[in-house]
């Protein structure tokens, strides 16, 4: 079959760093072509070249579309041909409606005036195509992330998309929303729309891809025709990281000591709906050298629990006691929590964990300025030394500590966040989705760092939506549902089935209690 798109010998560099090296890439009509590789392998750079984000002249090589060489000056040129990119950070305006977001740049008009009836009608048609039932005038802020992703796809369809580029589209979605999105790509394939899927989730890639291309260090290192070849995750991983991962998780011998943190009767209410109790009288113990996982479905209260411990960064009417090394701790504010020895690594590193425009040096030291200051003035030499030490210790890949943090790959950004909090010398680290959006090679390095922290006698709490991850790195797993712990398993005894059974059992009990409350209130049995 003749290729709809060919990228030939594409090379691209930034400030002397070679991001792409003679990469060739082809896409056929109606093909789902997956692009995989470690963070920093060049996937997003290649797609930004294709979509005109990096204009012709800023790279070497050529782009051939429909048999004709194209030189895109900007993203408008590529969109005019139906090449649409949806970035990992969605480009929607929260306080505008679905219809306004879809047709913001190209609204239907009559005699120079926006035709609102046409906007509403066309939006309804597009939403039906992507499987959304929401009214066109629904505000984006009232939609979940999964539905917002579908709005982005509807916006692409409004521009007569022929090649849809999706950069980590399921990174922030739950399993149900991810499955719905993948089904939509399969439906587009039947309509002749090609998709380029950038993803670290190899199980999803294997499920839908017709072809898989693997990049490593800016080069194409493998290409798999899924229609004729067997898809082997080990082969993909080996190509991505240039080594065998006989074990996905590093081994360690746990030496667990005395309790480092004890939480008693911890209760937290919602900051806006103050009558709603989100964390319900929780008791929790963490020991020195121990890695404890917290499992649970979205909305179980895991993040709220961790943030409320970190200086009451979330919630209101917080009550209960926390003891660190046997002494009651003051956690009344974030600075107090840091001084007490608690650190929290947020699940949203880009928005809440880092200053992307600042360099690595500033991000590493920002929570520990007293350590690199003299009489309230930052000592540049001390700051440089501290940041350089953590760059070496954490194996952060960057040109130097003066490089902008936003230019680093996701895995290296996560190492910068960890460095920031390790510099505060915490006794307890609360890690919320510490490997979200990073590749298998970088994940292994993060797991190794977690092991090193535990071996140094720190207590580590890992919140993760990936059960295999919890099963692979944790000494103990606590199961959370509806703001309470509903199960606990030793790491060697835990299974995905046991964890889900604990969650579902609690759901049934909660349902029965709700039915009893309705009956007592005179509502009768449902």
Coordinates of C-alpha atoms in Angstrom, one line a residue:
X1 CA 0.0 0.0 0.0
X2 CA 1.3 3.5 -0.9
X3 CA 2.1 5.6 2.2
X4 CA 0.0 8.6 2.9
X5 CA 2.9 10.2 4.8
X6 CA 6.7 9.8 4.6
X7 CA 9.3 11.5 6.8
X8 CA 12.7 11.0 5.3
X9 CA 16.0 11.3 7.0
X10 CA 14.8 13.8 9.7
X11 CA 17.5 15.3 12.0
X12 CA 17.0 18.0 14.6
X13 CA 19.2 19.4 17.3
X14 CA 18.8 21.9 20.2
X15 CA 21.8 23.9 21.4
X16 CA 24.2 21.2 20.3
X17 CA 22.1 18.3 21.6
X18 CA 21.1 15.9 18.8
X19 CA 17.4 15.1 19.4
X20 CA 16.7 13.3 16.1
X21 CA 19.3 11.5 13.9
X22 CA 18.3 10.6 10.3
X23 CA 14.8 9.3 11.3
X24 CA 12.5 7.9 8.6
X25 CA 8.8 7.2 9.4
X26 CA 5.8 6.3 7.2
X27 CA 2.1 6.1 7.8
X28 CA -0.6 4.5 5.6
X29 CA -4.2 5.6 5.3
X30 CA -6.3 4.1 8.0
X31 CA -3.3 2.8 9.9
X32 CA -2.7 3.1 13.7
X33 CA 1.1 3.6 14.0
X34 CA 2.5 3.5 17.5
X35 CA 5.6 5.4 18.3
X36 CA 7.4 4.2 21.5
X37 CA 10.6 4.9 23.3
X38 CA 12.1 6.2 26.5
X39 CA 11.5 9.8 27.5
X40 CA 13.9 11.9 25.5
X41 CA 14.1 9.3 22.7
X42 CA 12.7 11.9 20.2
X43 CA 9.1 10.9 19.8
X44 CA 7.5 14.3 20.6
X45 CA 10.2 16.1 18.7
X46 CA 9.5 14.1 15.6
X47 CA 5.8 14.8 15.8
X48 CA 6.4 18.5 16.4
X49 CA 8.4 18.5 13.2
X50 CA 5.5 16.8 11.4
X51 CA 2.9 19.1 12.7
X52 CA 4.8 22.3 12.0
X53 CA 5.5 23.3 15.6
X54 CA 9.2 23.1 14.4
X55 CA 9.0 24.8 11.0
X56 CA 10.7 23.9 7.8
X57 CA 14.3 25.1 7.9
X58 CA 14.8 24.3 11.6
X59 CA 15.5 20.6 10.8
X60 CA 17.2 18.5 8.1
X61 CA 15.2 16.0 6.0
X62 CA 11.9 16.1 4.2
X63 CA 8.2 15.5 4.7
X64 CA 6.2 13.9 1.8
X65 CA 2.4 13.9 2.2
X66 CA 0.1 12.6 -0.6
X67 CA 3.1 12.2 -2.8
X68 CA 4.2 15.8 -2.6
X69 CA 7.0 17.3 -0.5
X70 CA 5.7 19.7 2.2
X71 CA 7.4 22.6 4.0
X72 CA 5.2 23.6 6.9
X73 CA 5.8 27.1 8.2
X74 CA 3.6 26.5 11.3
X75 CA 0.9 24.4 12.7
X76 CA -1.7 26.1 10.5
X77 CA -0.1 24.7 7.4
X78 CA -0.2 21.1 8.7
X79 CA -3.8 21.4 9.9
X80 CA -4.9 22.7 6.5
X81 CA -3.9 19.2 5.1
X82 CA -5.6 17.4 8.0
X83 CA -2.6 16.6 10.2
X84 CA -3.8 17.3 13.7
X85 CA -1.8 16.9 16.9
X86 CA -3.3 16.6 20.4
X87 CA -0.7 17.3 23.0
X88 CA -0.4 15.6 26.4
X89 CA -1.4 18.9 28.0
X90 CA -4.9 19.5 26.6
X91 CA -5.4 22.9 24.9
X92 CA -9.0 23.6 26.1
X93 CA -10.3 26.7 27.8
X94 CA -12.1 25.5 31.0
X95 CA -14.7 28.3 31.3
X96 CA -15.8 28.1 27.7
X97 CA -18.4 25.5 26.4
X98 CA -17.6 22.4 24.3
X99 CA -18.9 24.2 21.2
X100 CA -16.9 27.3 21.8
X101 CA -13.7 25.3 22.3
X102 CA -14.2 23.2 19.1
X103 CA -14.9 26.1 16.8
X104 CA -12.8 28.8 18.5
X105 CA -10.4 29.2 15.6
X106 CA -12.8 28.4 12.7
X107 CA -16.5 29.1 13.6
X108 CA -19.2 28.7 10.9
X109 CA -20.4 32.2 9.9
X110 CA -22.9 34.0 7.7
X111 CA -22.1 37.4 6.3
X112 CA -19.2 37.7 8.7
X113 CA -21.3 36.8 11.8
X114 CA -20.9 33.6 13.7
X115 CA -23.8 31.2 12.9
X116 CA -24.5 29.9 16.4
X117 CA -27.2 27.5 15.2
X118 CA -24.6 25.9 12.8
X119 CA -22.0 25.8 15.6
X120 CA -24.5 24.0 17.9
X121 CA -25.7 21.6 15.2
X122 CA -22.2 20.7 14.0
X123 CA -20.9 20.3 17.6
X124 CA -23.7 17.8 18.3
X125 CA -22.8 15.8 15.2
X126 CA -19.1 15.8 16.2
X127 CA -19.9 14.7 19.8
X128 CA -22.0 11.8 18.4
X129 CA -19.0 10.7 16.3
X130 CA -16.7 10.5 19.4
X131 CA -19.4 9.0 21.6
X132 CA -20.1 12.0 23.9
X133 CA -23.7 12.7 25.0
X134 CA -23.1 16.0 26.7
X135 CA -24.9 19.1 25.4
X136 CA -22.7 21.4 23.2
X137 CA -23.1 24.2 25.8
X138 CA -21.5 22.2 28.6
X139 CA -18.5 23.9 30.1
X140 CA -15.2 22.2 29.8
X141 CA -14.6 22.6 33.5
X142 CA -17.6 20.3 34.2
X143 CA -16.1 17.4 32.3
X144 CA -13.7 14.8 33.4
X145 CA -10.3 14.4 31.8
X146 CA -11.4 11.4 29.7
X147 CA -14.3 13.4 28.2
X148 CA -12.0 16.4 27.7
X149 CA -9.8 14.1 25.6
X150 CA -12.7 13.2 23.4
X151 CA -13.6 16.9 23.0
X152 CA -10.0 17.4 21.7
X153 CA -10.6 14.6 19.2
X154 CA -14.0 16.2 18.2
X155 CA -12.1 19.4 17.6
X156 CA -9.7 17.5 15.3
X157 CA -12.6 16.0 13.4
X158 CA -14.0 19.5 12.8
X159 CA -10.8 20.3 10.9
X160 CA -11.3 17.3 8.6
X161 CA -8.5 15.2 10.2
X162 CA -6.6 12.7 8.0
X163 CA -3.8 11.9 10.4
X164 CA -4.5 12.2 14.2
X165 CA -1.4 12.5 16.4
X166 CA -2.0 11.7 20.1
X167 CA 0.8 12.3 22.6
X168 CA 0.3 10.1 25.7
X169 CA -3.5 10.3 25.4
X170 CA -4.3 7.9 28.2
X171 CA -1.6 9.0 30.7
X172 CA -4.2 10.7 33.0
X173 CA -7.2 8.4 32.2
X174 CA -8.7 5.6 34.2
X175 CA -9.1 2.2 32.6
X176 CA -12.7 2.7 31.4
X177 CA -11.8 6.1 29.7
X178 CA -8.7 4.6 28.2
X179 CA -10.6 1.7 26.7
X180 CA -13.2 4.1 25.3
X181 CA -10.5 6.2 23.7
X182 CA -8.8 3.2 22.1
X183 CA -12.1 1.9 20.7
X184 CA -12.6 5.3 19.1
X185 CA -9.2 5.0 17.3
X186 CA -10.3 1.6 16.0
X187 CA -13.5 3.2 14.7
X188 CA -11.5 6.0 13.0
X189 CA -9.3 3.3 11.3
X190 CA -12.4 1.9 9.6
X191 CA -13.2 5.4 8.3
X192 CA -9.7 5.7 6.7
X193 CA -8.3 8.1 9.4
X194 CA -4.8 7.3 10.3
X195 CA -3.6 7.7 14.0
X196 CA -0.1 8.1 15.3
X197 CA -0.1 7.0 19.0
X198 CA 2.7 8.0 21.4
X199 CA 2.4 5.9 24.5
X200 CA 4.3 4.2 27.3
X201 CA 1.5 1.8 28.0
X202 CA 2.7 -1.2 25.9
X203 CA -0.4 -3.2 26.6
X204 CA -2.5 -0.5 24.9
X205 CA -0.1 -0.2 22.0
X206 CA -0.2 -4.0 21.5
X207 CA -4.0 -3.9 21.5
X208 CA -4.6 -1.4 18.7
X209 CA -1.4 -0.8 16.7
X210 CA -0.9 -1.9 13.1
X211 CA 2.7 -1.0 13.2
X212 CA 5.1 -0.1 16.0
X213 CA 8.2 2.1 15.6
X214 CA 10.8 2.2 18.4
X215 CA 13.0 5.3 18.9
X216 CA 16.1 5.3 21.1
X217 CA 18.5 8.3 21.4
X218 CA 16.9 10.0 18.4
X219 CA 17.3 7.0 16.1
X220 CA 14.9 4.4 14.7
X221 CA 16.0 1.1 16.2
X222 CA 13.1 -1.2 15.5
X223 CA 9.9 -1.4 13.4
X224 CA 7.3 -4.1 13.9
X225 CA 4.4 -4.9 11.5
X226 CA 1.8 -6.1 14.0
X227 CA -0.3 -7.6 11.2
X228 CA 2.4 -10.2 10.3
X229 CA 4.8 -10.3 13.4
X230 CA 4.2 -11.4 16.9
X231 CA 4.2 -8.5 19.4
X232 CA 6.6 -9.2 22.3
X233 CA 6.8 -6.7 25.1
X234 CA 10.3 -7.9 25.9
X235 CA 11.5 -7.1 22.4
X236 CA 10.0 -3.6 22.6
X237 CA 11.5 -2.9 26.0
X238 CA 14.9 -4.3 24.9
X239 CA 14.9 -2.0 21.9
X240 CA 13.8 1.0 24.0
X241 CA 16.4 0.7 26.7
X242 CA 19.2 -1.2 24.9
X243 CA 19.3 -3.9 27.6
X244 CA 17.3 -6.8 28.8
X245 CA 15.1 -6.1 31.8
X246 CA 15.0 -9.6 33.2
X247 CA 13.3 -8.1 36.2
X248 CA 11.0 -5.1 35.9
X249 CA 11.6 -4.2 39.5
X250 CA 15.0 -4.0 41.2
X251 CA 15.6 -6.4 44.0
X252 CA 16.3 -5.3 47.6
X253 CA 16.4 -6.8 51.0
X254 CA 14.1 -4.9 53.3
X255 CA 15.4 -4.1 56.8
X256 CA 12.3 -2.7 58.5
X257 CA 12.7 -0.9 61.8
X258 CA 10.6 0.9 64.4
X259 CA 7.6 3.1 63.4
X260 CA 8.7 6.4 61.9
X261 CA 5.2 7.7 61.4
X262 CA 2.0 6.9 63.2
X263 CA -1.3 8.4 62.2
X264 CA -4.2 8.2 64.6
X265 CA -7.9 8.9 64.0
X266 CA -7.1 11.2 61.0
X267 CA -10.2 12.9 59.7
X268 CA -10.5 15.4 56.8
X269 CA -13.4 17.3 55.3
X270 CA -13.8 18.7 51.8
X271 CA -12.5 22.3 51.4
X272 CA -15.6 23.4 49.5
X273 CA -18.3 21.0 50.6
X274 CA -17.4 21.3 54.2
X275 CA -20.1 18.9 55.4
X276 CA -18.6 16.1 53.4
X277 CA -16.1 13.9 55.2
X278 CA -13.4 12.7 52.7
X279 CA -10.9 10.9 55.1
X280 CA -12.7 9.0 57.7
X281 CA -10.9 8.5 61.0
X282 CA -7.9 6.7 59.5
X283 CA -5.2 4.9 61.4
X284 CA -1.9 4.2 59.6
X285 CA 1.6 3.2 60.6
X286 CA 4.8 3.5 58.6
X287 CA 8.2 2.0 59.7
X288 CA 11.8 2.9 59.0
X289 CA 13.1 1.3 55.9
X290 CA 9.6 0.3 54.7
X291 CA 7.9 0.9 51.4
X292 CA 4.1 1.0 51.8
X293 CA 1.8 1.2 48.9
X294 CA -1.7 2.6 48.9
X295 CA -4.0 1.1 46.3
X296 CA -7.5 2.2 45.4
X297 CA -9.7 3.3 42.6
X298 CA -9.9 7.0 41.5
X299 CA -11.7 9.0 44.1
X300 CA -10.8 6.6 47.0
X301 CA -9.1 9.5 48.9
X302 CA -5.5 8.4 48.5
X303 CA -4.2 11.8 47.3
X304 CA -6.4 13.7 49.7
X305 CA -5.0 11.6 52.6
X306 CA -1.3 12.3 51.6
X307 CA -1.9 16.0 50.9
X308 CA -3.7 16.5 54.2
X309 CA -0.7 15.0 56.0
X310 CA 1.6 17.3 54.2
X311 CA 0.9 20.4 56.2
X312 CA -2.9 20.3 55.5
X313 CA -2.2 21.2 51.9
X314 CA -5.7 19.8 51.1
X315 CA -8.9 19.8 53.1
X316 CA -10.5 21.6 56.1
X317 CA -11.5 20.7 59.6
X318 CA -8.6 18.3 59.8
X319 CA -8.3 16.4 63.1
X320 CA -6.3 13.5 64.5
X321 CA -2.7 13.0 65.6
X322 CA 0.5 12.3 63.8
X323 CA 3.6 11.0 65.6
X324 CA 7.1 11.0 64.1
X325 CA 9.6 8.8 65.9
X326 CA 7.1 8.6 68.8
X327 CA 6.6 12.4 69.2
X328 CA 3.5 14.3 68.2
X329 CA 4.3 16.4 65.2
X330 CA 3.2 19.9 64.2
X331 CA 1.7 19.5 60.7
X332 CA -0.3 22.7 60.8
X333 CA 1.3 24.1 57.6
X334 CA 3.5 23.0 54.7
X335 CA 6.6 24.7 56.2
X336 CA 5.8 23.0 59.5
X337 CA 5.5 19.6 57.8
X338 CA 8.8 20.1 56.0
X339 CA 10.5 21.1 59.2
X340 CA 9.0 18.0 60.9
X341 CA 10.5 15.7 58.2
X342 CA 7.7 15.0 55.8
X343 CA 7.9 15.5 52.0
X344 CA 5.2 15.1 49.4
X345 CA 5.9 14.4 45.7
X346 CA 2.8 15.5 43.8
X347 CA 1.1 13.5 41.1
X348 CA 1.1 16.6 38.8
X349 CA 4.8 17.5 38.5
X350 CA 4.3 20.0 35.7
X351 CA 1.7 22.1 37.4
X352 CA 2.5 21.7 41.1
X353 CA 5.9 20.1 41.4
X354 CA 8.2 22.2 39.3
X355 CA 8.8 25.7 38.0
X356 CA 9.3 24.6 34.4
X357 CA 10.7 27.9 33.2
X358 CA 13.4 27.8 35.9
X359 CA 16.6 25.9 35.6
X360 CA 17.4 22.6 37.3
X361 CA 19.5 24.4 39.9
X362 CA 16.7 26.6 41.1
X363 CA 14.2 23.7 41.2
X364 CA 16.5 21.4 43.2
X365 CA 17.1 24.1 45.9
X366 CA 13.8 25.9 46.1
X367 CA 12.5 24.0 49.1
X368 CA 15.8 24.3 51.0
X369 CA 17.0 27.9 50.5
X370 CA 18.2 28.2 54.0
X371 CA 20.9 25.6 53.2
X372 CA 22.3 27.6 50.4
X373 CA 21.9 31.1 51.9
X374 CA 24.0 33.3 54.1
X375 CA 22.2 35.9 56.2
X376 CA 19.2 35.7 53.8
X377 CA 21.2 36.0 50.6
X378 CA 21.5 33.0 48.3
X379 CA 25.1 31.8 48.0
X380 CA 25.4 31.1 44.2
X381 CA 28.4 28.8 44.7
X382 CA 26.7 26.7 47.4
X383 CA 23.5 26.5 45.3
X384 CA 25.5 25.3 42.3
X385 CA 27.3 22.7 44.3
X386 CA 24.1 21.4 45.9
X387 CA 22.3 21.1 42.5
X388 CA 25.4 19.5 40.8
X389 CA 25.6 17.0 43.6
X390 CA 22.0 15.9 43.2
X391 CA 22.4 15.9 39.4
X392 CA 25.1 13.3 39.8
X393 CA 23.5 11.3 42.7
X394 CA 20.1 11.1 41.0
X395 CA 21.5 10.5 37.5
X396 CA 19.6 13.5 36.0
X397 CA 20.3 13.7 32.3
X398 CA 20.7 17.4 31.4
X399 CA 23.3 19.5 29.6
X400 CA 24.1 21.2 32.9
X401 CA 22.1 22.5 36.0
X402 CA 21.4 25.7 34.2
X403 CA 19.2 23.9 31.6
X404 CA 15.5 24.8 31.8
X405 CA 13.6 22.1 33.7
X406 CA 10.8 22.2 31.1
X407 CA 13.2 21.0 28.4
X408 CA 13.9 17.8 30.3
X409 CA 12.2 14.5 29.6
X410 CA 9.4 13.4 32.0
X411 CA 11.7 10.9 33.9
X412 CA 14.4 13.5 34.4
X413 CA 11.8 16.0 35.6
X414 CA 10.6 13.5 38.1
X415 CA 14.2 13.1 39.4
X416 CA 14.4 16.8 39.8
X417 CA 11.2 16.8 41.9
X418 CA 12.7 13.9 44.1
X419 CA 16.0 15.8 44.4
X420 CA 14.1 18.9 45.6
X421 CA 12.5 17.0 48.5
X422 CA 15.5 14.8 49.3
X423 CA 17.5 18.0 49.9
X424 CA 15.1 18.8 52.8
X425 CA 16.3 15.5 54.4
X426 CA 12.9 14.0 55.2
X427 CA 12.1 11.1 57.4
X428 CA 8.9 10.3 55.5
X429 CA 8.4 10.6 51.7
X430 CA 4.9 10.5 50.3
X431 CA 5.1 9.7 46.6
X432 CA 1.9 10.2 44.6
X433 CA 1.9 8.4 41.2
X434 CA 5.8 8.7 41.1
X435 CA 6.1 7.0 37.6
X436 CA 3.1 8.5 35.8
X437 CA 3.9 9.4 32.2
X438 CA 7.5 8.0 32.2
X439 CA 8.9 5.0 30.3
X440 CA 10.0 1.6 31.5
X441 CA 13.7 2.5 31.7
X442 CA 13.1 5.6 33.7
X443 CA 10.6 3.7 35.9
X444 CA 13.3 1.2 36.8
X445 CA 15.6 4.1 37.9
X446 CA 12.9 5.6 40.0
X447 CA 12.3 2.2 41.7
X448 CA 16.0 2.0 42.4
X449 CA 15.9 5.4 44.0
X450 CA 13.0 4.4 46.2
X451 CA 14.9 1.3 47.3
X452 CA 17.9 3.5 48.2
X453 CA 15.7 5.8 50.2
X454 CA 14.3 2.8 52.2
X455 CA 17.7 1.3 52.7
X456 CA 18.8 4.7 54.2
X457 CA 16.1 4.2 56.9
X458 CA 13.5 6.5 55.5
X459 CA 9.8 5.6 55.4
X460 CA 8.3 5.7 51.9
X461 CA 4.6 5.7 50.9
X462 CA 3.8 5.1 47.3
X463 CA 0.4 5.9 45.9
X464 CA -0.1 4.3 42.5
X465 CA -2.9 3.4 40.1
X466 CA -0.7 0.6 38.6
X467 CA -1.2 -2.5 40.7
X468 CA 1.7 -4.4 39.2
X469 CA 3.9 -1.5 40.3
X470 CA 2.7 -1.7 43.9
X471 CA 3.1 -5.5 43.9
X472 CA 6.6 -5.1 42.5
X473 CA 8.1 -2.6 44.9
X474 CA 6.1 -2.5 48.2
X475 CA 6.7 -4.4 51.5
X476 CA 3.1 -3.8 52.4
X477 CA 0.0 -2.7 50.5
X478 CA -2.9 -0.9 52.1
X479 CA -6.2 -0.7 50.2
X480 CA -8.2 2.5 50.4
X481 CA -11.9 3.0 49.4
X482 CA -14.3 5.8 50.2
X483 CA -11.8 7.6 52.5
X484 CA -11.0 4.6 54.7
X485 CA -8.5 1.7 54.7
X486 CA -10.4 -1.5 53.9
X487 CA -7.6 -4.0 53.5
X488 CA -4.0 -4.6 54.1
X489 CA -1.6 -7.2 52.6
X490 CA 2.0 -8.1 53.0
X491 CA 3.8 -7.5 49.7
X492 CA 4.7 -11.1 49.1
X493 CA 1.0 -12.2 49.8
X494 CA -0.8 -9.5 47.8
X495 CA -2.4 -10.1 44.4
X496 CA -4.5 -7.9 42.1
X497 CA -7.4 -10.2 42.8
X498 CA -7.2 -9.8 46.5
X499 CA -6.9 -6.0 46.3
X500 CA -9.9 -5.7 44.0
X501 CA -11.9 -8.1 46.2
X502 CA -11.2 -5.8 49.2
X503 CA -12.4 -2.8 47.2
X504 CA -15.5 -4.4 45.9
X505 CA -16.5 -5.9 49.2
X506 CA -16.4 -2.5 50.8
X507 CA -18.4 -1.1 47.9
X508 CA -21.2 -3.6 48.6
X509 CA -21.1 -2.9 52.3
X510 CA -21.3 0.9 51.7
X511 CA -24.3 0.3 49.4
X512 CA -26.1 -1.8 52.0
X513 CA -25.5 0.9 54.6
X514 CA -26.9 3.6 52.3
X515 CA -30.0 1.4 51.6
X516 CA -30.5 1.1 55.4
X517 CA -30.2 4.8 55.9
X518 CA -32.8 5.4 53.1
X519 CA -35.2 2.8 54.7
X520 CA -34.8 4.4 58.2
X521 CA -35.5 7.8 56.7
X522 CA -38.8 6.5 55.3
X523 CA -37.7 6.0 51.8
X524 CA -38.3 2.2 51.7
X525 CA -36.1 -0.3 50.2
X526 CA -34.9 0.4 46.6

